[in-house]
Amino acid sequence: MAKSSKLVAARRGRVLLVRRRSDRRWMFPGGRRRDSEDAKDCLRREIKEELPKLKLGRLRLWKEVKAKNRDTGRKMSDAIFIAKKTKGALAIGDKQEIDRASWCKPRSSVRLTATSRYIRDKLFPK
């Protein structure tokens, strides 16, 4: 089972990204799974913590990624979900972890985390 869950939500040609306060890198929202959670429950909890006013529609598992980052050597273990619909404001809930949320063009010039770059490159190729 994946250690983390990530959300890919698109709206009008843009994707939902959040920026980590620690290194100011952008990523698809989500986070680490707790022992008692399955991947979908993890994602719903993380979204509720990070973006409490965002409401998710039906979630579909796109892919489970288990790989090693070529640049850092860090292991990735993520369940990546696609949301059919999202609505609500992008109010930040966990301000110690996340300092910004935005709907961005998939190929915008923001600095993405390695996992988010992988997701973007697979789902939104050039």
mmCIF file of N, CA and C in Angstrom:
data_model
loop_
_atom_site.group_PDB
_atom_site.id
_atom_site.type_symbol
_atom_site.label_atom_id
_atom_site.label_comp_id
_atom_site.label_asym_id
_atom_site.label_seq_id
_atom_site.Cartn_x
_atom_site.Cartn_y
_atom_site.Cartn_z
ATOM 1 N N MET A 1 0.839 -1.184 0.000
ATOM 2 C CA MET A 1 0.000 0.000 0.000
ATOM 3 C C MET A 1 0.883 1.245 0.000
ATOM 4 N N ALA A 2 0.446 2.272 -0.710
ATOM 5 C CA ALA A 2 1.195 3.516 -0.820
ATOM 6 C C ALA A 2 1.304 4.215 0.536
ATOM 7 N N LYS A 3 2.408 4.925 0.735
ATOM 8 C CA LYS A 3 2.629 5.644 1.981
ATOM 9 C C LYS A 3 1.965 7.016 1.987
ATOM 10 N N SER A 4 1.716 7.563 0.790
ATOM 11 C CA SER A 4 1.123 8.889 0.667
ATOM 12 C C SER A 4 0.035 8.889 -0.393
ATOM 13 N N SER A 5 -0.798 9.925 -0.339
ATOM 14 C CA SER A 5 -1.833 10.115 -1.356
ATOM 15 C C SER A 5 -1.728 11.530 -1.893
ATOM 16 N N LYS A 6 -1.973 11.688 -3.191
ATOM 17 C CA LYS A 6 -1.933 12.992 -3.848
ATOM 18 C C LYS A 6 -3.211 13.193 -4.643
ATOM 19 N N LEU A 7 -3.618 14.455 -4.784
ATOM 20 C CA LEU A 7 -4.813 14.813 -5.517
ATOM 21 C C LEU A 7 -4.439 15.571 -6.781
ATOM 22 N N VAL A 8 -5.007 15.155 -7.894
ATOM 23 C CA VAL A 8 -4.913 15.923 -9.131
ATOM 24 C C VAL A 8 -6.320 16.412 -9.441
ATOM 25 N N ALA A 9 -6.471 17.721 -9.392
ATOM 26 C CA ALA A 9 -7.758 18.342 -9.709
ATOM 27 C C ALA A 9 -7.504 19.379 -10.786
ATOM 28 N N ALA A 10 -8.287 19.335 -11.839
ATOM 29 C CA ALA A 10 -8.147 20.291 -12.939
ATOM 30 C C ALA A 10 -9.445 21.057 -13.112
ATOM 31 N N ARG A 11 -9.295 22.311 -13.479
ATOM 32 C CA ARG A 11 -10.451 23.181 -13.704
ATOM 33 C C ARG A 11 -10.064 24.213 -14.759
ATOM 34 N N ARG A 12 -10.810 24.235 -15.851
ATOM 35 C CA ARG A 12 -10.596 25.215 -16.925
ATOM 36 C C ARG A 12 -9.134 25.282 -17.371
ATOM 37 N N GLY A 13 -8.509 24.124 -17.573
ATOM 38 C CA GLY A 13 -7.139 24.079 -18.073
ATOM 39 C C GLY A 13 -6.061 24.356 -17.047
ATOM 40 N N ARG A 14 -6.445 24.404 -15.783
ATOM 41 C CA ARG A 14 -5.480 24.655 -14.703
ATOM 42 C C ARG A 14 -5.566 23.529 -13.689
ATOM 43 N N VAL A 15 -4.470 23.327 -12.956
ATOM 44 C CA VAL A 15 -4.426 22.285 -11.928
ATOM 45 C C VAL A 15 -4.250 22.926 -10.561
ATOM 46 N N LEU A 16 -4.747 22.250 -9.560
ATOM 47 C CA LEU A 16 -4.632 22.732 -8.189
ATOM 48 C C LEU A 16 -3.268 22.373 -7.631
ATOM 49 N N LEU A 17 -2.540 23.381 -7.165
ATOM 50 C CA LEU A 17 -1.238 23.175 -6.529
ATOM 51 C C LEU A 17 -1.192 23.926 -5.206
ATOM 52 N N VAL A 18 -0.421 23.403 -4.273
ATOM 53 C CA VAL A 18 -0.182 24.078 -3.004
ATOM 54 C C VAL A 18 1.321 24.266 -2.847
ATOM 55 N N ARG A 19 1.713 25.316 -2.109
ATOM 56 C CA ARG A 19 3.133 25.586 -1.910
ATOM 57 C C ARG A 19 3.529 25.278 -0.470
ATOM 58 N N ARG A 20 4.560 24.456 -0.327
ATOM 59 C CA ARG A 20 5.078 24.117 0.998
ATOM 60 C C ARG A 20 5.807 25.313 1.589
ATOM 61 N N ARG A 21 5.555 25.583 2.831
ATOM 62 C CA ARG A 21 6.212 26.688 3.511
ATOM 63 C C ARG A 21 7.710 26.424 3.679
ATOM 64 N N SER A 22 8.078 25.175 3.946
ATOM 65 C CA SER A 22 9.468 24.835 4.278
ATOM 66 C C SER A 22 10.453 25.144 3.156
ATOM 67 N N ASP A 23 10.145 24.783 1.923
ATOM 68 C CA ASP A 23 11.098 25.002 0.824
ATOM 69 C C ASP A 23 10.510 25.795 -0.337
ATOM 70 N N ARG A 24 9.257 26.243 -0.184
ATOM 71 C CA ARG A 24 8.564 27.064 -1.176
ATOM 72 C C ARG A 24 8.417 26.366 -2.529
ATOM 73 N N ARG A 25 8.407 25.040 -2.512
ATOM 74 C CA ARG A 25 8.145 24.264 -3.728
ATOM 75 C C ARG A 25 6.658 23.965 -3.805
ATOM 76 N N TRP A 26 6.161 23.905 -5.020
ATOM 77 C CA TRP A 26 4.760 23.629 -5.267
ATOM 78 C C TRP A 26 4.558 22.137 -5.450
ATOM 79 N N MET A 27 3.366 21.675 -5.097
ATOM 80 C CA MET A 27 3.063 20.252 -5.231
ATOM 81 C C MET A 27 1.559 20.062 -5.355
ATOM 82 N N PHE A 28 1.190 18.866 -5.817
ATOM 83 C CA PHE A 28 -0.211 18.492 -5.779
ATOM 84 C C PHE A 28 -0.549 18.231 -4.317
ATOM 85 N N PRO A 29 -1.712 18.671 -3.837
ATOM 86 C CA PRO A 29 -2.045 18.504 -2.416
ATOM 87 C C PRO A 29 -2.169 17.039 -2.018
ATOM 88 N N GLY A 30 -1.920 16.789 -0.753
ATOM 89 C CA GLY A 30 -2.012 15.436 -0.216
ATOM 90 C C GLY A 30 -1.033 15.271 0.931
ATOM 91 N N GLY A 31 -0.778 14.030 1.301
ATOM 92 C CA GLY A 31 0.150 13.794 2.397
ATOM 93 C C GLY A 31 0.255 12.341 2.779
ATOM 94 N N ARG A 32 0.910 12.117 3.910
ATOM 95 C CA ARG A 32 1.212 10.760 4.368
ATOM 96 C C ARG A 32 0.012 10.054 4.988
ATOM 97 N N ARG A 33 -0.043 8.765 4.722
ATOM 98 C CA ARG A 33 -1.103 7.908 5.246
ATOM 99 C C ARG A 33 -0.800 7.540 6.694
ATOM 100 N N ARG A 34 -1.838 7.528 7.502
ATOM 101 C CA ARG A 34 -1.723 7.025 8.881
ATOM 102 C C ARG A 34 -1.977 5.524 8.856
ATOM 103 N N ASP A 35 -1.544 4.826 9.895
ATOM 104 C CA ASP A 35 -1.629 3.361 9.932
ATOM 105 C C ASP A 35 -3.025 2.812 9.666
ATOM 106 N N SER A 36 -4.036 3.449 10.190
ATOM 107 C CA SER A 36 -5.389 2.912 10.095
ATOM 108 C C SER A 36 -6.137 3.341 8.821
ATOM 109 N N GLU A 37 -5.513 4.135 7.963
ATOM 110 C CA GLU A 37 -6.209 4.683 6.807
ATOM 111 C C GLU A 37 -5.914 3.907 5.522
ATOM 112 N N ASP A 38 -6.891 3.927 4.626
ATOM 113 C CA ASP A 38 -6.573 3.499 3.265
ATOM 114 C C ASP A 38 -6.202 4.770 2.496
ATOM 115 N N ALA A 39 -5.770 4.621 1.268
ATOM 116 C CA ALA A 39 -5.240 5.747 0.495
ATOM 117 C C ALA A 39 -6.279 6.844 0.274
ATOM 118 N N LYS A 40 -7.514 6.468 -0.010
ATOM 119 C CA LYS A 40 -8.562 7.464 -0.272
ATOM 120 C C LYS A 40 -8.930 8.233 1.002
ATOM 121 N N ASP A 41 -9.031 7.525 2.130
ATOM 122 C CA ASP A 41 -9.313 8.200 3.404
ATOM 123 C C ASP A 41 -8.191 9.166 3.755
ATOM 124 N N CYS A 42 -6.961 8.763 3.489
ATOM 125 C CA CYS A 42 -5.804 9.625 3.727
ATOM 126 C C CYS A 42 -5.941 10.916 2.937
ATOM 127 N N LEU A 43 -6.270 10.797 1.667
ATOM 128 C CA LEU A 43 -6.388 11.980 0.821
ATOM 129 C C LEU A 43 -7.500 12.897 1.312
ATOM 130 N N ARG A 44 -8.640 12.337 1.637
ATOM 131 C CA ARG A 44 -9.752 13.172 2.126
ATOM 132 C C ARG A 44 -9.365 13.905 3.416
ATOM 133 N N ARG A 45 -8.681 13.210 4.333
ATOM 134 C CA ARG A 45 -8.235 13.857 5.582
ATOM 135 C C ARG A 45 -7.228 14.968 5.298
ATOM 136 N N GLU A 46 -6.253 14.689 4.446
ATOM 137 C CA GLU A 46 -5.232 15.683 4.129
ATOM 138 C C GLU A 46 -5.835 16.928 3.478
ATOM 139 N N ILE A 47 -6.771 16.730 2.578
ATOM 140 C CA ILE A 47 -7.417 17.880 1.929
ATOM 141 C C ILE A 47 -8.208 18.680 2.960
ATOM 142 N N LYS A 48 -8.877 17.990 3.857
ATOM 143 C CA LYS A 48 -9.644 18.679 4.906
ATOM 144 C C LYS A 48 -8.710 19.507 5.805
ATOM 145 N N GLU A 49 -7.512 18.976 6.080
ATOM 146 C CA GLU A 49 -6.539 19.701 6.904
ATOM 147 C C GLU A 49 -5.920 20.878 6.148
ATOM 148 N N GLU A 50 -5.511 20.639 4.892
ATOM 149 C CA GLU A 50 -4.786 21.652 4.132
ATOM 150 C C GLU A 50 -5.706 22.710 3.516
ATOM 151 N N LEU A 51 -6.837 22.277 2.964
ATOM 152 C CA LEU A 51 -7.759 23.164 2.250
ATOM 153 C C LEU A 51 -9.183 22.888 2.725
ATOM 154 N N PRO A 52 -9.521 23.308 3.949
ATOM 155 C CA PRO A 52 -10.785 22.894 4.583
ATOM 156 C C PRO A 52 -12.054 23.324 3.852
ATOM 157 N N LYS A 53 -12.013 24.347 3.016
ATOM 158 C CA LYS A 53 -13.224 24.791 2.317
ATOM 159 C C LYS A 53 -13.383 24.144 0.949
ATOM 160 N N LEU A 54 -12.413 23.343 0.542
ATOM 161 C CA LEU A 54 -12.492 22.674 -0.753
ATOM 162 C C LEU A 54 -13.322 21.402 -0.617
ATOM 163 N N LYS A 55 -14.280 21.256 -1.488
ATOM 164 C CA LYS A 55 -15.133 20.064 -1.501
ATOM 165 C C LYS A 55 -14.777 19.223 -2.714
ATOM 166 N N LEU A 56 -14.532 17.948 -2.473
ATOM 167 C CA LEU A 56 -14.140 17.027 -3.534
ATOM 168 C C LEU A 56 -15.333 16.232 -4.030
ATOM 169 N N GLY A 57 -15.393 16.069 -5.339
ATOM 170 C CA GLY A 57 -16.372 15.169 -5.927
ATOM 171 C C GLY A 57 -15.820 13.752 -5.890
ATOM 172 N N ARG A 58 -16.289 12.927 -6.802
ATOM 173 C CA ARG A 58 -15.850 11.530 -6.867
ATOM 174 C C ARG A 58 -14.354 11.444 -7.158
ATOM 175 N N LEU A 59 -13.658 10.588 -6.423
ATOM 176 C CA LEU A 59 -12.226 10.376 -6.620
ATOM 177 C C LEU A 59 -11.986 9.063 -7.334
ATOM 178 N N ARG A 60 -11.068 9.093 -8.295
ATOM 179 C CA ARG A 60 -10.707 7.885 -9.035
ATOM 180 C C ARG A 60 -9.200 7.691 -8.914
ATOM 181 N N LEU A 61 -8.799 6.487 -8.523
ATOM 182 C CA LEU A 61 -7.373 6.185 -8.443
ATOM 183 C C LEU A 61 -6.803 6.150 -9.852
ATOM 184 N N TRP A 62 -5.824 6.998 -10.111
ATOM 185 C CA TRP A 62 -5.164 7.003 -11.419
ATOM 186 C C TRP A 62 -4.026 5.988 -11.429
ATOM 187 N N LYS A 63 -3.198 6.031 -10.394
ATOM 188 C CA LYS A 63 -2.009 5.192 -10.411
ATOM 189 C C LYS A 63 -1.370 5.154 -9.024
ATOM 190 N N GLU A 64 -0.763 4.029 -8.714
ATOM 191 C CA GLU A 64 0.105 3.950 -7.538
ATOM 192 C C GLU A 64 1.533 3.962 -8.043
ATOM 193 N N VAL A 65 2.309 4.902 -7.546
ATOM 194 C CA VAL A 65 3.682 5.071 -7.998
ATOM 195 C C VAL A 65 4.622 4.591 -6.907
ATOM 196 N N LYS A 66 5.439 3.636 -7.253
ATOM 197 C CA LYS A 66 6.502 3.176 -6.358
ATOM 198 C C LYS A 66 7.765 3.227 -7.193
ATOM 199 N N ALA A 67 8.593 4.220 -6.913
ATOM 200 C CA ALA A 67 9.799 4.423 -7.701
ATOM 201 C C ALA A 67 10.843 5.144 -6.854
ATOM 202 N N LYS A 68 12.011 5.280 -7.422
ATOM 203 C CA LYS A 68 13.091 5.996 -6.769
ATOM 204 C C LYS A 68 13.394 7.245 -7.594
ATOM 205 N N ASN A 69 13.484 8.366 -6.929
ATOM 206 C CA ASN A 69 13.803 9.615 -7.600
ATOM 207 C C ASN A 69 15.240 9.556 -8.095
ATOM 208 N N ARG A 70 15.423 9.757 -9.394
ATOM 209 C CA ARG A 70 16.769 9.668 -9.970
ATOM 210 C C ARG A 70 17.704 10.732 -9.437
ATOM 211 N N ASP A 71 17.174 11.917 -9.129
ATOM 212 C CA ASP A 71 18.018 13.020 -8.674
ATOM 213 C C ASP A 71 18.394 12.915 -7.203
ATOM 214 N N THR A 72 17.424 12.571 -6.355
ATOM 215 C CA THR A 72 17.669 12.591 -4.907
ATOM 216 C C THR A 72 17.857 11.214 -4.291
ATOM 217 N N GLY A 73 17.419 10.166 -4.994
ATOM 218 C CA GLY A 73 17.477 8.826 -4.429
ATOM 219 C C GLY A 73 16.319 8.526 -3.491
ATOM 220 N N ARG A 74 15.437 9.513 -3.267
ATOM 221 C CA ARG A 74 14.296 9.348 -2.371
ATOM 222 C C ARG A 74 13.283 8.390 -2.993
ATOM 223 N N LYS A 75 12.740 7.510 -2.179
ATOM 224 C CA LYS A 75 11.732 6.572 -2.661
ATOM 225 C C LYS A 75 10.366 7.239 -2.681
ATOM 226 N N MET A 76 9.631 7.028 -3.776
ATOM 227 C CA MET A 76 8.272 7.541 -3.887
ATOM 228 C C MET A 76 7.320 6.371 -3.708
ATOM 229 N N SER A 77 6.291 6.594 -2.934
ATOM 230 C CA SER A 77 5.242 5.601 -2.744
ATOM 231 C C SER A 77 3.936 6.364 -2.579
ATOM 232 N N ASP A 78 3.311 6.661 -3.705
ATOM 233 C CA ASP A 78 2.141 7.532 -3.711
ATOM 234 C C ASP A 78 0.969 6.909 -4.452
ATOM 235 N N ALA A 79 -0.217 7.094 -3.891
ATOM 236 C CA ALA A 79 -1.467 6.780 -4.585
ATOM 237 C C ALA A 79 -1.961 8.110 -5.130
ATOM 238 N N ILE A 80 -2.136 8.184 -6.439
ATOM 239 C CA ILE A 80 -2.505 9.442 -7.075
ATOM 240 C C ILE A 80 -3.954 9.353 -7.539
ATOM 241 N N PHE A 81 -4.764 10.263 -7.024
ATOM 242 C CA PHE A 81 -6.193 10.282 -7.318
ATOM 243 C C PHE A 81 -6.538 11.481 -8.179
ATOM 244 N N ILE A 82 -7.519 11.290 -9.049
ATOM 245 C CA ILE A 82 -8.040 12.372 -9.867
ATOM 246 C C ILE A 82 -9.451 12.673 -9.379
ATOM 247 N N ALA A 83 -9.723 13.949 -9.136
ATOM 248 C CA ALA A 83 -11.060 14.379 -8.717
ATOM 249 C C ALA A 83 -11.834 14.840 -9.940
ATOM 250 N N LYS A 84 -13.024 14.308 -10.106
ATOM 251 C CA LYS A 84 -13.878 14.711 -11.223
ATOM 252 C C LYS A 84 -14.332 16.162 -11.055
ATOM 253 N N LYS A 85 -14.707 16.530 -9.851
ATOM 254 C CA LYS A 85 -15.180 17.885 -9.590
ATOM 255 C C LYS A 85 -14.606 18.372 -8.266
ATOM 256 N N THR A 86 -14.367 19.655 -8.197
ATOM 257 C CA THR A 86 -13.998 20.305 -6.937
ATOM 258 C C THR A 86 -14.722 21.638 -6.893
ATOM 259 N N LYS A 87 -15.059 22.053 -5.701
ATOM 260 C CA LYS A 87 -15.652 23.379 -5.546
ATOM 261 C C LYS A 87 -15.285 23.914 -4.178
ATOM 262 N N GLY A 88 -15.393 25.203 -4.046
ATOM 263 C CA GLY A 88 -15.075 25.843 -2.776
ATOM 264 C C GLY A 88 -13.838 26.710 -2.875
ATOM 265 N N ALA A 89 -13.631 27.479 -1.823
ATOM 266 C CA ALA A 89 -12.510 28.408 -1.763
ATOM 267 C C ALA A 89 -11.210 27.684 -1.426
ATOM 268 N N LEU A 90 -10.089 28.280 -1.808
ATOM 269 C CA LEU A 90 -8.775 27.715 -1.516
ATOM 270 C C LEU A 90 -8.203 28.336 -0.247
ATOM 271 N N ALA A 91 -8.951 28.260 0.840
ATOM 272 C CA ALA A 91 -8.490 28.764 2.125
ATOM 273 C C ALA A 91 -7.512 27.766 2.727
ATOM 274 N N ILE A 92 -6.397 28.264 3.243
ATOM 275 C CA ILE A 92 -5.358 27.406 3.822
ATOM 276 C C ILE A 92 -5.750 27.029 5.243
ATOM 277 N N GLY A 93 -5.723 25.738 5.539
ATOM 278 C CA GLY A 93 -6.020 25.261 6.883
ATOM 279 C C GLY A 93 -4.762 25.101 7.711
ATOM 280 N N ASP A 94 -3.785 24.367 7.211
ATOM 281 C CA ASP A 94 -2.534 24.106 7.924
ATOM 282 C C ASP A 94 -1.484 25.115 7.480
ATOM 283 N N LYS A 95 -1.483 26.279 8.128
ATOM 284 C CA LYS A 95 -0.597 27.367 7.713
ATOM 285 C C LYS A 95 0.857 27.142 8.097
ATOM 286 N N GLN A 96 1.129 26.162 8.938
ATOM 287 C CA GLN A 96 2.520 25.843 9.260
ATOM 288 C C GLN A 96 3.164 25.033 8.141
ATOM 289 N N GLU A 97 2.362 24.275 7.413
ATOM 290 C CA GLU A 97 2.881 23.434 6.340
ATOM 291 C C GLU A 97 2.710 24.070 4.957
ATOM 292 N N ILE A 98 1.554 24.657 4.703
ATOM 293 C CA ILE A 98 1.200 25.205 3.390
ATOM 294 C C ILE A 98 1.018 26.713 3.519
ATOM 295 N N ASP A 99 1.638 27.491 2.607
ATOM 296 C CA ASP A 99 1.439 28.932 2.695
ATOM 297 C C ASP A 99 0.651 29.514 1.523
ATOM 298 N N ARG A 100 0.365 28.669 0.515
ATOM 299 C CA ARG A 100 -0.377 29.177 -0.631
ATOM 300 C C ARG A 100 -1.020 28.038 -1.405
ATOM 301 N N ALA A 101 -2.132 28.318 -2.044
ATOM 302 C CA ALA A 101 -2.802 27.370 -2.937
ATOM 303 C C ALA A 101 -3.282 28.156 -4.143
ATOM 304 N N SER A 102 -3.194 27.518 -5.318
ATOM 305 C CA SER A 102 -3.568 28.233 -6.526
ATOM 306 C C SER A 102 -3.918 27.263 -7.647
ATOM 307 N N TRP A 103 -4.763 27.732 -8.568
ATOM 308 C CA TRP A 103 -5.043 27.007 -9.803
ATOM 309 C C TRP A 103 -4.028 27.519 -10.816
ATOM 310 N N CYS A 104 -3.109 26.657 -11.241
ATOM 311 C CA CYS A 104 -2.009 27.038 -12.131
ATOM 312 C C CYS A 104 -2.075 26.261 -13.435
ATOM 313 N N LYS A 105 -1.518 26.846 -14.480
ATOM 314 C CA LYS A 105 -1.363 26.099 -15.724
ATOM 315 C C LYS A 105 -0.403 24.951 -15.445
ATOM 316 N N PRO A 106 -0.673 23.756 -15.978
ATOM 317 C CA PRO A 106 0.187 22.604 -15.687
ATOM 318 C C PRO A 106 1.661 22.838 -16.015
ATOM 319 N N ARG A 107 1.930 23.611 -17.039
ATOM 320 C CA ARG A 107 3.312 23.856 -17.464
ATOM 321 C C ARG A 107 3.799 25.249 -17.060
ATOM 322 N N SER A 108 3.246 25.791 -15.968
ATOM 323 C CA SER A 108 3.708 27.102 -15.501
ATOM 324 C C SER A 108 5.128 26.957 -14.957
ATOM 325 N N SER A 109 5.753 28.067 -14.684
ATOM 326 C CA SER A 109 7.162 28.051 -14.284
ATOM 327 C C SER A 109 7.380 27.883 -12.776
ATOM 328 N N VAL A 110 6.391 27.411 -12.044
ATOM 329 C CA VAL A 110 6.569 27.215 -10.604
ATOM 330 C C VAL A 110 7.528 26.048 -10.352
ATOM 331 N N ARG A 111 8.238 26.097 -9.240
ATOM 332 C CA ARG A 111 9.170 25.025 -8.866
ATOM 333 C C ARG A 111 8.400 23.902 -8.194
ATOM 334 N N LEU A 112 8.302 22.770 -8.868
ATOM 335 C CA LEU A 112 7.555 21.621 -8.352
ATOM 336 C C LEU A 112 8.457 20.663 -7.597
ATOM 337 N N THR A 113 7.861 19.922 -6.667
ATOM 338 C CA THR A 113 8.576 18.816 -6.030
ATOM 339 C C THR A 113 8.792 17.725 -7.082
ATOM 340 N N ALA A 114 9.689 16.809 -6.816
ATOM 341 C CA ALA A 114 9.993 15.743 -7.773
ATOM 342 C C ALA A 114 8.767 14.887 -8.080
ATOM 343 N N THR A 115 8.015 14.512 -7.055
ATOM 344 C CA THR A 115 6.825 13.688 -7.262
ATOM 345 C C THR A 115 5.791 14.435 -8.103
ATOM 346 N N SER A 116 5.599 15.714 -7.823
ATOM 347 C CA SER A 116 4.623 16.500 -8.581
ATOM 348 C C SER A 116 5.080 16.704 -10.023
ATOM 349 N N ARG A 117 6.382 16.831 -10.246
ATOM 350 C CA ARG A 117 6.898 16.912 -11.616
ATOM 351 C C ARG A 117 6.590 15.627 -12.377
ATOM 352 N N TYR A 118 6.786 14.487 -11.713
ATOM 353 C CA TYR A 118 6.489 13.194 -12.325
ATOM 354 C C TYR A 118 5.003 13.125 -12.717
ATOM 355 N N ILE A 119 4.123 13.498 -11.787
ATOM 356 C CA ILE A 119 2.683 13.455 -12.049
ATOM 357 C C ILE A 119 2.336 14.378 -13.206
ATOM 358 N N ARG A 120 2.842 15.613 -13.159
ATOM 359 C CA ARG A 120 2.564 16.568 -14.238
ATOM 360 C C ARG A 120 3.026 16.046 -15.597
ATOM 361 N N ASP A 121 4.239 15.497 -15.643
ATOM 362 C CA ASP A 121 4.786 15.028 -16.921
ATOM 363 C C ASP A 121 3.998 13.857 -17.494
ATOM 364 N N LYS A 122 3.441 13.000 -16.626
ATOM 365 C CA LYS A 122 2.653 11.854 -17.098
ATOM 366 C C LYS A 122 1.244 12.254 -17.518
ATOM 367 N N LEU A 123 0.611 13.129 -16.732
ATOM 368 C CA LEU A 123 -0.774 13.499 -17.012
ATOM 369 C C LEU A 123 -0.930 14.677 -17.966
ATOM 370 N N PHE A 124 0.075 15.558 -18.015
ATOM 371 C CA PHE A 124 0.003 16.750 -18.846
ATOM 372 C C PHE A 124 1.286 16.885 -19.677
ATOM 373 N N PRO A 125 1.500 15.957 -20.617
ATOM 374 C CA PRO A 125 2.733 16.002 -21.410
ATOM 375 C C PRO A 125 2.795 17.262 -22.269
ATOM 376 N N LYS A 126 3.998 17.611 -22.674
ATOM 377 C CA LYS A 126 4.207 18.820 -23.491
ATOM 378 C C LYS A 126 3.450 18.746 -24.789
#
